[in-house]
Short mmCIF file of C-alpha atoms in Angstrom, two decimals:
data_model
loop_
_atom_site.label_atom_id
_atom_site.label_comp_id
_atom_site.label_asym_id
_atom_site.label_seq_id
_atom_site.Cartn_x
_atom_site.Cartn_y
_atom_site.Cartn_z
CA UNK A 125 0.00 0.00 0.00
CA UNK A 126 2.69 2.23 1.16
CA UNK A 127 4.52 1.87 -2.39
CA UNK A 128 1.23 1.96 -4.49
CA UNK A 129 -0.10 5.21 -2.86
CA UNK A 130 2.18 7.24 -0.58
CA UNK A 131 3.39 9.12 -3.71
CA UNK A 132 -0.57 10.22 -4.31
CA UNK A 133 -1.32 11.20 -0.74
CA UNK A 134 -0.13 13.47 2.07
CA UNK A 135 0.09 11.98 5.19
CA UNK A 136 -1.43 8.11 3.76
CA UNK A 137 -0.44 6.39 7.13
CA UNK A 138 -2.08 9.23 9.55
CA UNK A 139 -5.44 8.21 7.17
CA UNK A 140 -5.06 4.03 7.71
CA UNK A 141 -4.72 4.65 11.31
CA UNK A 142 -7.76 7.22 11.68
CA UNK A 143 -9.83 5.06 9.88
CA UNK A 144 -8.90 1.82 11.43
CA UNK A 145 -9.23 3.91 14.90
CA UNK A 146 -13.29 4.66 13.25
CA UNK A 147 -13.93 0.90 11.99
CA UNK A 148 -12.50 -0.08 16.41
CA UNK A 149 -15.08 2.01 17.78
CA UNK A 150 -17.77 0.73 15.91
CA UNK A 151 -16.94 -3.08 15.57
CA UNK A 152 -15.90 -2.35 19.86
CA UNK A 153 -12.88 -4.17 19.44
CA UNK A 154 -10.37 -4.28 22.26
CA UNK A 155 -7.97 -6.79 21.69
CA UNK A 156 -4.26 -5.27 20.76
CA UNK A 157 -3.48 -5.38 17.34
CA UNK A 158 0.00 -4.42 16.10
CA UNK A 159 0.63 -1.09 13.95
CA UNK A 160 1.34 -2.70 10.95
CA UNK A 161 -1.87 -4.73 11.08
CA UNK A 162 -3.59 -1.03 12.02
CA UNK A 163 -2.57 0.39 8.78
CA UNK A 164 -3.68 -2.95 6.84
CA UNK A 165 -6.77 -3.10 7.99
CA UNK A 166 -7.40 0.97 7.98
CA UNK A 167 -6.75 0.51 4.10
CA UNK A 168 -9.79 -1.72 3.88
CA UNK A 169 -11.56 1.33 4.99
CA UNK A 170 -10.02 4.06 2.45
CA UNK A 171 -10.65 4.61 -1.02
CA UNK A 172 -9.80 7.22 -3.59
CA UNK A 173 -12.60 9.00 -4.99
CA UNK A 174 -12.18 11.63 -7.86
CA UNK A 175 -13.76 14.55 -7.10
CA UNK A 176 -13.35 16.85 -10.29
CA UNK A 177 -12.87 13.55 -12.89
CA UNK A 178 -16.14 14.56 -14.88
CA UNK A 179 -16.30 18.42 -15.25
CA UNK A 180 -14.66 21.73 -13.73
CA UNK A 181 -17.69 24.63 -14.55
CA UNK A 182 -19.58 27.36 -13.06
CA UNK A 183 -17.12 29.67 -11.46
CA UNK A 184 -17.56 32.38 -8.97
CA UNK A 185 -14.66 34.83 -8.45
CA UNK A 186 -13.56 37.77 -5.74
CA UNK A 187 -10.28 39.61 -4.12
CA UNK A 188 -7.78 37.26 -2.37
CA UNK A 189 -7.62 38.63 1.12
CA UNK A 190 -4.21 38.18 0.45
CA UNK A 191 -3.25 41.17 -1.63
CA UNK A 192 1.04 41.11 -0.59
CA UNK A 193 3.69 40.33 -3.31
CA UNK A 194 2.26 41.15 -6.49
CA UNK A 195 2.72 43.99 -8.76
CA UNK A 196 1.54 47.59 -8.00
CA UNK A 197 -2.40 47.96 -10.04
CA UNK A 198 -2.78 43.90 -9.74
CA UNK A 199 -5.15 42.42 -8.34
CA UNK A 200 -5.21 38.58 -6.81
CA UNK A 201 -7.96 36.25 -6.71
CA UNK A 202 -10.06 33.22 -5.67
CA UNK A 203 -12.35 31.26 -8.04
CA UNK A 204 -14.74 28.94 -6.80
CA UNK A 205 -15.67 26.18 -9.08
CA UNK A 206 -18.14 23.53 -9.23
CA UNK A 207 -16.35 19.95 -9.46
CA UNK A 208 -18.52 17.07 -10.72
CA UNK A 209 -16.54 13.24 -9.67
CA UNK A 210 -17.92 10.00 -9.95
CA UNK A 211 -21.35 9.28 -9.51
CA UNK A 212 -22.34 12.69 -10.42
CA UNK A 213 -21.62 14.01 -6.93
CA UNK A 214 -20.52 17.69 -6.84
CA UNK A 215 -18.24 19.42 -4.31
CA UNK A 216 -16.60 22.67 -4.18
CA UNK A 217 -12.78 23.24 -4.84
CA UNK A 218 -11.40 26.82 -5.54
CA UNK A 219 -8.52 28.45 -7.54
CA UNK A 220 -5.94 31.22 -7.15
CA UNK A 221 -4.98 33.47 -9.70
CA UNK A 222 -3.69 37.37 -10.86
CA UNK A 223 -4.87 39.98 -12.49
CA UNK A 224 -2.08 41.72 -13.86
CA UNK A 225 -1.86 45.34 -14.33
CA UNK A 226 -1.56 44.66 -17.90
CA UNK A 227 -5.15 42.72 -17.81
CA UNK A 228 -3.61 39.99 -18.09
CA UNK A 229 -4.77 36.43 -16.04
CA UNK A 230 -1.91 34.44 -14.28
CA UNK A 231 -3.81 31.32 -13.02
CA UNK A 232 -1.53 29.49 -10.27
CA UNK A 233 -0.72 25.65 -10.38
CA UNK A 234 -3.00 23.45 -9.15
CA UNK A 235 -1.81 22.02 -5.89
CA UNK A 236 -1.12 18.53 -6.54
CA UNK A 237 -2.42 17.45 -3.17
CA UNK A 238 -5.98 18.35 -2.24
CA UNK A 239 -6.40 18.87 2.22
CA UNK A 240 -8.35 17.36 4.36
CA UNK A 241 -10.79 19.61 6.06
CA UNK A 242 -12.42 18.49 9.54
CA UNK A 243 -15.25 18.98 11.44
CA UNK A 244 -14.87 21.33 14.20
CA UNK A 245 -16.78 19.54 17.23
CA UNK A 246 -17.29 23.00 19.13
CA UNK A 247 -19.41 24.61 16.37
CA UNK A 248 -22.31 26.34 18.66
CA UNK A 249 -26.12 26.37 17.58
CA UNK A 250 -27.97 29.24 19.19
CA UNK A 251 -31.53 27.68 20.56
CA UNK A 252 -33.87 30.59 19.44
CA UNK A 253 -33.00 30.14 16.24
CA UNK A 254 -32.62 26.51 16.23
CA UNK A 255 -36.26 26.25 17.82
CA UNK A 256 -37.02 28.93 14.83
CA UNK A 257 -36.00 26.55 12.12
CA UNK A 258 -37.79 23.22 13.52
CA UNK A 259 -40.71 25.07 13.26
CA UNK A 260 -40.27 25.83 9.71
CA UNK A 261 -39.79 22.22 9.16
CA UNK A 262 -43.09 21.35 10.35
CA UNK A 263 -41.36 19.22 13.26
CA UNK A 264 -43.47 18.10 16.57
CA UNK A 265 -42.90 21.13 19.12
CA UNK A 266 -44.07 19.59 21.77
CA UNK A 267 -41.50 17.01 21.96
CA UNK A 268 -39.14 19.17 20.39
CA UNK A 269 -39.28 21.91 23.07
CA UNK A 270 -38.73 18.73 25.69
CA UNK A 271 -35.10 18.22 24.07
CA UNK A 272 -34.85 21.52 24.20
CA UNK A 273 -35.98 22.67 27.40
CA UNK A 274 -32.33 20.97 28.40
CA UNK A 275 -30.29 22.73 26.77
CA UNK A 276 -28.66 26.66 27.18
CA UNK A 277 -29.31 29.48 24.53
CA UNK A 278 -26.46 27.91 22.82
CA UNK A 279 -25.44 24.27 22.80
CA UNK A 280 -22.91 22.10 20.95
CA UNK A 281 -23.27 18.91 18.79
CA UNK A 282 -22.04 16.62 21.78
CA UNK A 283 -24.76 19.07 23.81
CA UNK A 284 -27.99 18.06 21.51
CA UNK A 285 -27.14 14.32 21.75
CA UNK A 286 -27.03 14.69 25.54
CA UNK A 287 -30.40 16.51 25.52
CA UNK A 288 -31.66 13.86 22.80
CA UNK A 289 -30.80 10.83 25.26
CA UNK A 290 -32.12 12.17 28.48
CA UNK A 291 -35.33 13.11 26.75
CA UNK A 292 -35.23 9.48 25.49
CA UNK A 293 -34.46 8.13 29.03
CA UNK A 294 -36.64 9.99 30.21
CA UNK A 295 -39.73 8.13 28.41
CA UNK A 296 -43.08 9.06 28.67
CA UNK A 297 -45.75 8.99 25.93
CA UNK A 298 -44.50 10.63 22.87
CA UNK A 299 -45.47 9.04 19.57
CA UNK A 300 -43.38 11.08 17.43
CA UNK A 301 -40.58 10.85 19.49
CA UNK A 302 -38.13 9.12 16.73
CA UNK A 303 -38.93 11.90 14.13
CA UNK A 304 -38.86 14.59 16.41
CA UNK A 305 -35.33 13.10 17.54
CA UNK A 306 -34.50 12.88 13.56
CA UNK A 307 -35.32 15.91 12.88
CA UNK A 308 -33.40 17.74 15.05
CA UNK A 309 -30.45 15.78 13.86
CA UNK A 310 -31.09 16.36 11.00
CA UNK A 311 -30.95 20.33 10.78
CA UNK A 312 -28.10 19.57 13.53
CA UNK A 313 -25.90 18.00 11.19
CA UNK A 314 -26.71 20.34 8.39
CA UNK A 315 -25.15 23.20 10.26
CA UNK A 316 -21.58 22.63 10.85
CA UNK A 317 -18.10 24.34 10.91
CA UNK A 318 -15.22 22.98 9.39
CA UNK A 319 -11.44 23.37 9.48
CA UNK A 320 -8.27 23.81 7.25
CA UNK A 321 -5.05 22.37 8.34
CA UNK A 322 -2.67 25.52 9.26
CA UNK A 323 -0.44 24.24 6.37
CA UNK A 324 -2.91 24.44 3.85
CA UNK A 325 -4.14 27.21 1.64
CA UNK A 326 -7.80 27.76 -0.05
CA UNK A 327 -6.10 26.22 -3.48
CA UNK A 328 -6.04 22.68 -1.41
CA UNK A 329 -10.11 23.62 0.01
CA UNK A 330 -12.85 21.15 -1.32
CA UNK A 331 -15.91 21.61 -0.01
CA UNK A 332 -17.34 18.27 -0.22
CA UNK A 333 -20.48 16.93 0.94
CA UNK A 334 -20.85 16.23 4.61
CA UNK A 335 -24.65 16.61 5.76
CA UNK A 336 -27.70 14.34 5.02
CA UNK A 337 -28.68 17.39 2.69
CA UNK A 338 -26.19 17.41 0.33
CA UNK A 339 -25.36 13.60 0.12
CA UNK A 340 -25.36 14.01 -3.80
CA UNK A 341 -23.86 17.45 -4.02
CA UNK A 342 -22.70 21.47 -3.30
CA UNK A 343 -24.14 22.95 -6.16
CA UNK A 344 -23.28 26.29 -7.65
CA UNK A 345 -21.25 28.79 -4.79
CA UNK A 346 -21.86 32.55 -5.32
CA UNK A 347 -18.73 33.75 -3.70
CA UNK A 348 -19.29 37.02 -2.46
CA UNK A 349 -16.71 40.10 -0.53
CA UNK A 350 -18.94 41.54 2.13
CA UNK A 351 -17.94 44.74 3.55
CA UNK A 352 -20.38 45.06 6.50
CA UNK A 353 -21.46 48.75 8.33
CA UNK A 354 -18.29 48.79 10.26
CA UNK A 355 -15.70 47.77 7.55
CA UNK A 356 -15.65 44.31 8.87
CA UNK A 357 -14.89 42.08 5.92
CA UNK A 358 -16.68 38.39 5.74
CA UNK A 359 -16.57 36.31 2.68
CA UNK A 360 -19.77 34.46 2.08
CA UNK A 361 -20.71 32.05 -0.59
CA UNK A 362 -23.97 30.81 -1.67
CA UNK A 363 -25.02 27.54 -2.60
CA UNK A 364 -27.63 24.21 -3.64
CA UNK A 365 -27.56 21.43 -1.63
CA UNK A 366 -28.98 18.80 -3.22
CA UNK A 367 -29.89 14.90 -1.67
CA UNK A 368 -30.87 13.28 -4.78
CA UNK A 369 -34.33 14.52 -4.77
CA UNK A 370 -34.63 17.73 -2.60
CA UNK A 371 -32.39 21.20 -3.24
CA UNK A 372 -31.80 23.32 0.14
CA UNK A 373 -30.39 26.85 0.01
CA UNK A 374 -27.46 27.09 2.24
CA UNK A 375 -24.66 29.97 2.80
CA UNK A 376 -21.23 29.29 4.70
CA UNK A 377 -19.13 32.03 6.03
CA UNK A 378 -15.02 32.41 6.14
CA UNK A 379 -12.85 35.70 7.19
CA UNK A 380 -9.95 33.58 6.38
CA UNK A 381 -10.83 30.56 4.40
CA UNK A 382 -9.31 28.12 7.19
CA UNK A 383 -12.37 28.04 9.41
CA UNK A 384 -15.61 27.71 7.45
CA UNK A 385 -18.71 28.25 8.68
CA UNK A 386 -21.99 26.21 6.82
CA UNK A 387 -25.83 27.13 7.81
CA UNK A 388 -28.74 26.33 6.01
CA UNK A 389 -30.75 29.45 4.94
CA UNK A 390 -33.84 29.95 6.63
CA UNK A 391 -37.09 31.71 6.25
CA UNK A 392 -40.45 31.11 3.60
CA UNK A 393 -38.49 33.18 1.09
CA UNK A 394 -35.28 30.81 1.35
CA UNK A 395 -36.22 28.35 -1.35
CA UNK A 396 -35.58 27.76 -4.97
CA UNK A 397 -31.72 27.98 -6.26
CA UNK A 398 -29.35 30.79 -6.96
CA UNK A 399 -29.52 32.89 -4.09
CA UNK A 400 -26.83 35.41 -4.51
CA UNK A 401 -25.92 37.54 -1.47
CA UNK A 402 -25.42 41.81 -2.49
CA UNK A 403 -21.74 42.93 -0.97
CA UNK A 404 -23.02 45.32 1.87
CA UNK A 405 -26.02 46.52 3.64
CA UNK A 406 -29.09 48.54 1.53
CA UNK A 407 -30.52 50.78 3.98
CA UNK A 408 -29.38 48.96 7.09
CA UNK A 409 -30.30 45.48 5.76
CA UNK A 410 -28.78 42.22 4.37
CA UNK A 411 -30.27 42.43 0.61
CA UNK A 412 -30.20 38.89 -1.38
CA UNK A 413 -31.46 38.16 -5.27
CA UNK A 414 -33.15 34.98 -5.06
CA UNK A 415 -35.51 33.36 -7.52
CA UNK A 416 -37.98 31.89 -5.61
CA UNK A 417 -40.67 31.12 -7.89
CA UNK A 418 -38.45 29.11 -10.66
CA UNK A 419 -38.95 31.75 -13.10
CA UNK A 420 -38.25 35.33 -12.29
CA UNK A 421 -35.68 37.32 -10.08
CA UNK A 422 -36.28 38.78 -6.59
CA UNK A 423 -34.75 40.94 -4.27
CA UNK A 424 -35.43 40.58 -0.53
CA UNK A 425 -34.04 41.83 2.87
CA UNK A 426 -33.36 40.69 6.01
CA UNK A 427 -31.97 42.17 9.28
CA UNK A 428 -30.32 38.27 9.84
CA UNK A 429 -28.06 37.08 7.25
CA UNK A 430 -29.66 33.21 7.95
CA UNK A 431 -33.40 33.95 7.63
CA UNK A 432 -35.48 35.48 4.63
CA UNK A 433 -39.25 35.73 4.96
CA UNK A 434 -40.45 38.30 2.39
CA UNK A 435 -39.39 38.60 -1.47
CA UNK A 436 -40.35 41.72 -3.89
CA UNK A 437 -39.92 40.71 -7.79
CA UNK A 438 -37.70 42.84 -9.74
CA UNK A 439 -37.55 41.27 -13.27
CA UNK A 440 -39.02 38.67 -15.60
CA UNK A 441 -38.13 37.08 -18.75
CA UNK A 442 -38.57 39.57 -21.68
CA UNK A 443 -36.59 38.70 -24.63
CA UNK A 444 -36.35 35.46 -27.00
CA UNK A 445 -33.06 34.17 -25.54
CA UNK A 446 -33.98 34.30 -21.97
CA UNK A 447 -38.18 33.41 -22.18
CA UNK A 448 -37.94 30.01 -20.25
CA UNK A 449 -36.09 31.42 -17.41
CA UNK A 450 -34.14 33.84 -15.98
CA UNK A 451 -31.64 33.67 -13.01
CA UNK A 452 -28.83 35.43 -11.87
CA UNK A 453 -25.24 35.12 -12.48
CA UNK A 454 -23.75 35.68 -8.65
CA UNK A 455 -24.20 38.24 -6.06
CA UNK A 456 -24.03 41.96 -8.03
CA UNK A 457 -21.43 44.43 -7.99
CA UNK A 458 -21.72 48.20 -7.31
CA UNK A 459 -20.58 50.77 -9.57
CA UNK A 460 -21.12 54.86 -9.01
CA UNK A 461 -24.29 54.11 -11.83
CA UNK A 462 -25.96 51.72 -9.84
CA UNK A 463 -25.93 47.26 -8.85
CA UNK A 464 -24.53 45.41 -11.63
CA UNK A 465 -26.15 42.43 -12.18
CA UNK A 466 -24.75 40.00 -14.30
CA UNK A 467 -28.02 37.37 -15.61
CA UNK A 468 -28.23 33.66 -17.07
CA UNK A 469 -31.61 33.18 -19.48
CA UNK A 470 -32.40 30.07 -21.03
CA UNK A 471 -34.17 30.46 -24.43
CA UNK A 472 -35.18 28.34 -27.20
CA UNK A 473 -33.71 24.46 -27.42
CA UNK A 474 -32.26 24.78 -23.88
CA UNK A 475 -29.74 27.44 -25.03
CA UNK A 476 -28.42 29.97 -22.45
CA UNK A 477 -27.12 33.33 -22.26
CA UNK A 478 -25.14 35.43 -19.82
CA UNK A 479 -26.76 38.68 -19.69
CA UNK A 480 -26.56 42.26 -17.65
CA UNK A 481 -29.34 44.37 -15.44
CA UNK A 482 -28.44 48.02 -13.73
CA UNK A 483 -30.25 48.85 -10.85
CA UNK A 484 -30.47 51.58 -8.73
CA UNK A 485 -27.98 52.10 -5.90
CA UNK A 486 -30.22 53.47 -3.17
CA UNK A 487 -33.72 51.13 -4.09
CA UNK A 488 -32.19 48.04 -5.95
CA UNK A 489 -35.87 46.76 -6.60
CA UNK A 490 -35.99 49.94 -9.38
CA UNK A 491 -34.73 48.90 -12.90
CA UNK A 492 -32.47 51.38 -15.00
CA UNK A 493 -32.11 49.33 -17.99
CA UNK A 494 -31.12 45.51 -19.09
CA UNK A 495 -29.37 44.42 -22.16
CA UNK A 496 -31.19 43.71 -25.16
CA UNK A 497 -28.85 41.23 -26.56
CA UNK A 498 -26.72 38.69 -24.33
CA UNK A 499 -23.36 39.89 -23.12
CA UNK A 500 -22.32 36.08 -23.72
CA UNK A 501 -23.46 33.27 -25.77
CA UNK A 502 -21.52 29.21 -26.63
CA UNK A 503 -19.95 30.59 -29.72
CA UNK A 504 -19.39 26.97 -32.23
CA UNK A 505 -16.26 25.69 -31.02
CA UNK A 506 -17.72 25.49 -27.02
CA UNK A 507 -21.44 24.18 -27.56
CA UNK A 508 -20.74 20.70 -26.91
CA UNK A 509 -19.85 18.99 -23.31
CA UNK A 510 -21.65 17.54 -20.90
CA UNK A 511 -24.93 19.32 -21.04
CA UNK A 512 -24.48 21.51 -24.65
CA UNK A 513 -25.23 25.07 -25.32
CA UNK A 514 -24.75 25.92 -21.99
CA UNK A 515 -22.54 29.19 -20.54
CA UNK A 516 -23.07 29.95 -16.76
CA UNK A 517 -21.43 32.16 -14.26
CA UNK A 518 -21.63 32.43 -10.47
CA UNK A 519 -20.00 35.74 -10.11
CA UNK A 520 -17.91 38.58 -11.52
CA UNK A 521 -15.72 40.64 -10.95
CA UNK A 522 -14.82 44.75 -11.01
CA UNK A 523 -11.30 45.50 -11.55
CA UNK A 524 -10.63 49.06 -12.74
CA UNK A 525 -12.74 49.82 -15.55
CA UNK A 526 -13.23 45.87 -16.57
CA UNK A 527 -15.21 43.40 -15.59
CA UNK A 528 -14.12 39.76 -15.38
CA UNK A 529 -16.45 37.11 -16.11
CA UNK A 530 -15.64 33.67 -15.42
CA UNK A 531 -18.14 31.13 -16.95
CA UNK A 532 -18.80 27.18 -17.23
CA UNK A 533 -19.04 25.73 -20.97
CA UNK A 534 -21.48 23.16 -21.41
CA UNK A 535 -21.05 22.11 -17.55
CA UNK A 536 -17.66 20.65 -18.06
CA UNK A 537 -15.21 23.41 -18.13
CA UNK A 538 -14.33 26.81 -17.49
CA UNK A 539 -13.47 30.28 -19.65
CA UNK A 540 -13.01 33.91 -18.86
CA UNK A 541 -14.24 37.14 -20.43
CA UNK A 542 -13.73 40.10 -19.66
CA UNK A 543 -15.10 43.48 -21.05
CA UNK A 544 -15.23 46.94 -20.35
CA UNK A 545 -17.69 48.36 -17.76
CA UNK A 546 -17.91 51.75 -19.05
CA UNK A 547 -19.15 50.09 -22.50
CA UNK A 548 -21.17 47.54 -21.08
CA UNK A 549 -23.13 50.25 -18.28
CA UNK A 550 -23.79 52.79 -21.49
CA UNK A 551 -25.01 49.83 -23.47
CA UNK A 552 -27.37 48.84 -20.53
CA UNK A 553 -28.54 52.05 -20.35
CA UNK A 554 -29.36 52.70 -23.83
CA UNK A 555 -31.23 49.39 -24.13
CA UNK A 556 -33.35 50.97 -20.98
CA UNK A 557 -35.50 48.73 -18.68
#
């Protein structure tokens, strides 16, 4: 084993011996085994799994919070990208990258080892809003508020399963007791916080599945800088979690991209895919463009970043190449003539387009104009792939007077356009709304 696949992996042995450690506890075995037969039989528990063998697609992009060591008027960067593996499972993997002053892109070298992010076990869940969320789900609050009734304002993992087993101990007539009990695990495990090794960068991240929710995949991240009221700087990213037959908006959170922060989005406005966070406050409030109803685009606010319960529409489909649907293309991106907001619209045979709305900068829901004509259609040479005449972006990007666009080609792989803003804003704005 060690010959075979030490030369693929960082740290192989530390793996055999976790996971032999895992497969103890469960089986209870006690009896002493040696450490060579510890590594054997940890192997039986391993297996490579290629997470980005089938496509590399639908890119999001922002500022590095690094910006040291690069030329003066450059700008660094980190792309998120969806990666597709066997079975059709997606995860999340990101890639660094400059901007140089010249306009230039400098993507950097793929690490060759990807790192192995952890749970954190003290991730805290605040009751209230805990309590809020089971109600949402239509879970029994009368057994609910029993497990919960045991527990302080905020409460750990190890906490809830305390809670869980005294309420079980505890007995009593409770028919619902075992999806009560399920249900609370569930949204339990759903929220979570993991960690990067301190050795590892966000080029070795991959966000891959680790809830009930997204068993089959993390869908689509809208990577978003948010600047809140008092300069603090939080980078959150958007995203579809997806069990095989159910899609759940979630958002995780990162100042540094070594502790992560995952939540499921909350509220009866947080449904429906392509959420896409704006990159401060409006008026005092989070502001979010959702499309909630499958077909048009939304704006709504929220004085909590994790709960949405009202939703104004802003725009629906209006020309050929965008009639089935419309959706956005990541979170939008302020300029002095208003929010930027780069669209997707599917048309005719399944095709899409990358289009562009302006909105106002003080009352987003007000429309200045939209293009006419998409800013980005499969040209020939990049219609076929996985899913053909497909081009999709999660975000975009304002350096200078250009915008970068970063966009998936027929789900499988990944391009970049870029064009000037000044053009594309007048454009917008003589096409009017």
């Amino acid at each position: 084993m060690r010959h075979q696949f030490s030369h693929r992996h960082e740290n192989l042995e530390v793996v055999f011996l976790e996971h032999f450690g895992l497969a103890a506890r469960l089986t209870g075995l006690t009896e002493h085994i040696s450490a060579v037969k510890q590594l054997l039989i940890g192997s039986y528990f391993t297996m490579e799994y290629s997470f980005q063998s089938t496509a590399l697609f639908n890119p999001s992009i922002v500022p590095h919070p690094d910006q040291s060591n690069i030329p003066e008027g450059a700008t660094r960067f980190i792309m998120s990208l969806r990666a597709t593996g066997e079975g059709h499972v997606s995860s999340s993997v990101f890639r660094t990258g400059v901007i140089q002053p010249d306009e230039s892109l400098v993507m950097d070298e793929a690490p060759r080892f990807s790192a192995r992010t952890r749970l954190a076990p003290d991730h805290q869940y605040s009751k209230a809003m805990f309590r809020r969320k089971l109600v949402e789900m239509s879970a029994f609050m009368d057994a609910a508020d029993l497990v919960l009734a045991r527990l302080e304002d905020t409460f750990t993992f190890v906490d809830l399963e305390r809670a869980i087993q005294s309420f079980s101990d505890a007995g009593g007539e409770h028919a619902d007791r075992s999806e009560t009990i399920e249900s609370m695990l569930y949204l339990a495990r759903s929220n979570y916080q993991l960690k990067l090794g301190p050795e590892a960068d966000v080029s070795h991240l991959v966000l891959f599945p680790q809830s009930d929710s997204e068993s089959r995949g993390i869908e689509d991240v809208r990577l978003v800088r948010f600047v809140d009221d008092d300069t603090k700087v939080t980078y959150y990213g958007t995203y579809t979690a997806f069990d095989g037959i159910h899609t759940l908006p979630m958002l995780f959170e990162t100042d540094d991209f070594k502790r992560i922060r995952i939540h499921t989005l909350n509220g009866a406005c947080a449904i429906n895919k392509g959420m896409a966070l704006f990159p401060r406050r409006i008026n005092g409030h989070y502001a979010m463009c959702s499309r909630i109803d499958g077909h048009r685009l939304f704006i709504m606010y929220s004085d909590m970043v994790y709960f949405w319960e009202t939703a104004e529409p802003i725009a629906e489909p209006k020309y050929f190449w965008e009639l089935r649907v419309i959706g956005n293309c990541g979170s939008p991106i302020e300029t002095e003539d208003g929010w930027l907001l780069l669209t997707h619209g599917v048309g005719p045979m399944r095709q899409y387009a990358i289009g562009a709305m302006l909105f106002d900068r003080d009352n987003p829901a007000k429309m200045i104009g939209r293009l006419r004509h998409p800013l980005i259609m499969a040209p020939e040479d990049e219609r076929e792939g996985y899913v053909p005449n497909v081009v999709y972006s999660c975000g975009a990007m304002r350096v200078g007077d250009r915008l970068y666009v970063p966009y998936g080609v027929a789900d499988e792989k990944t391009r970049m356009a870029s064009v000037s803003l000044r053009g594309l804003i007048d454009q917008i704005k003589s096409d009017g709304p």
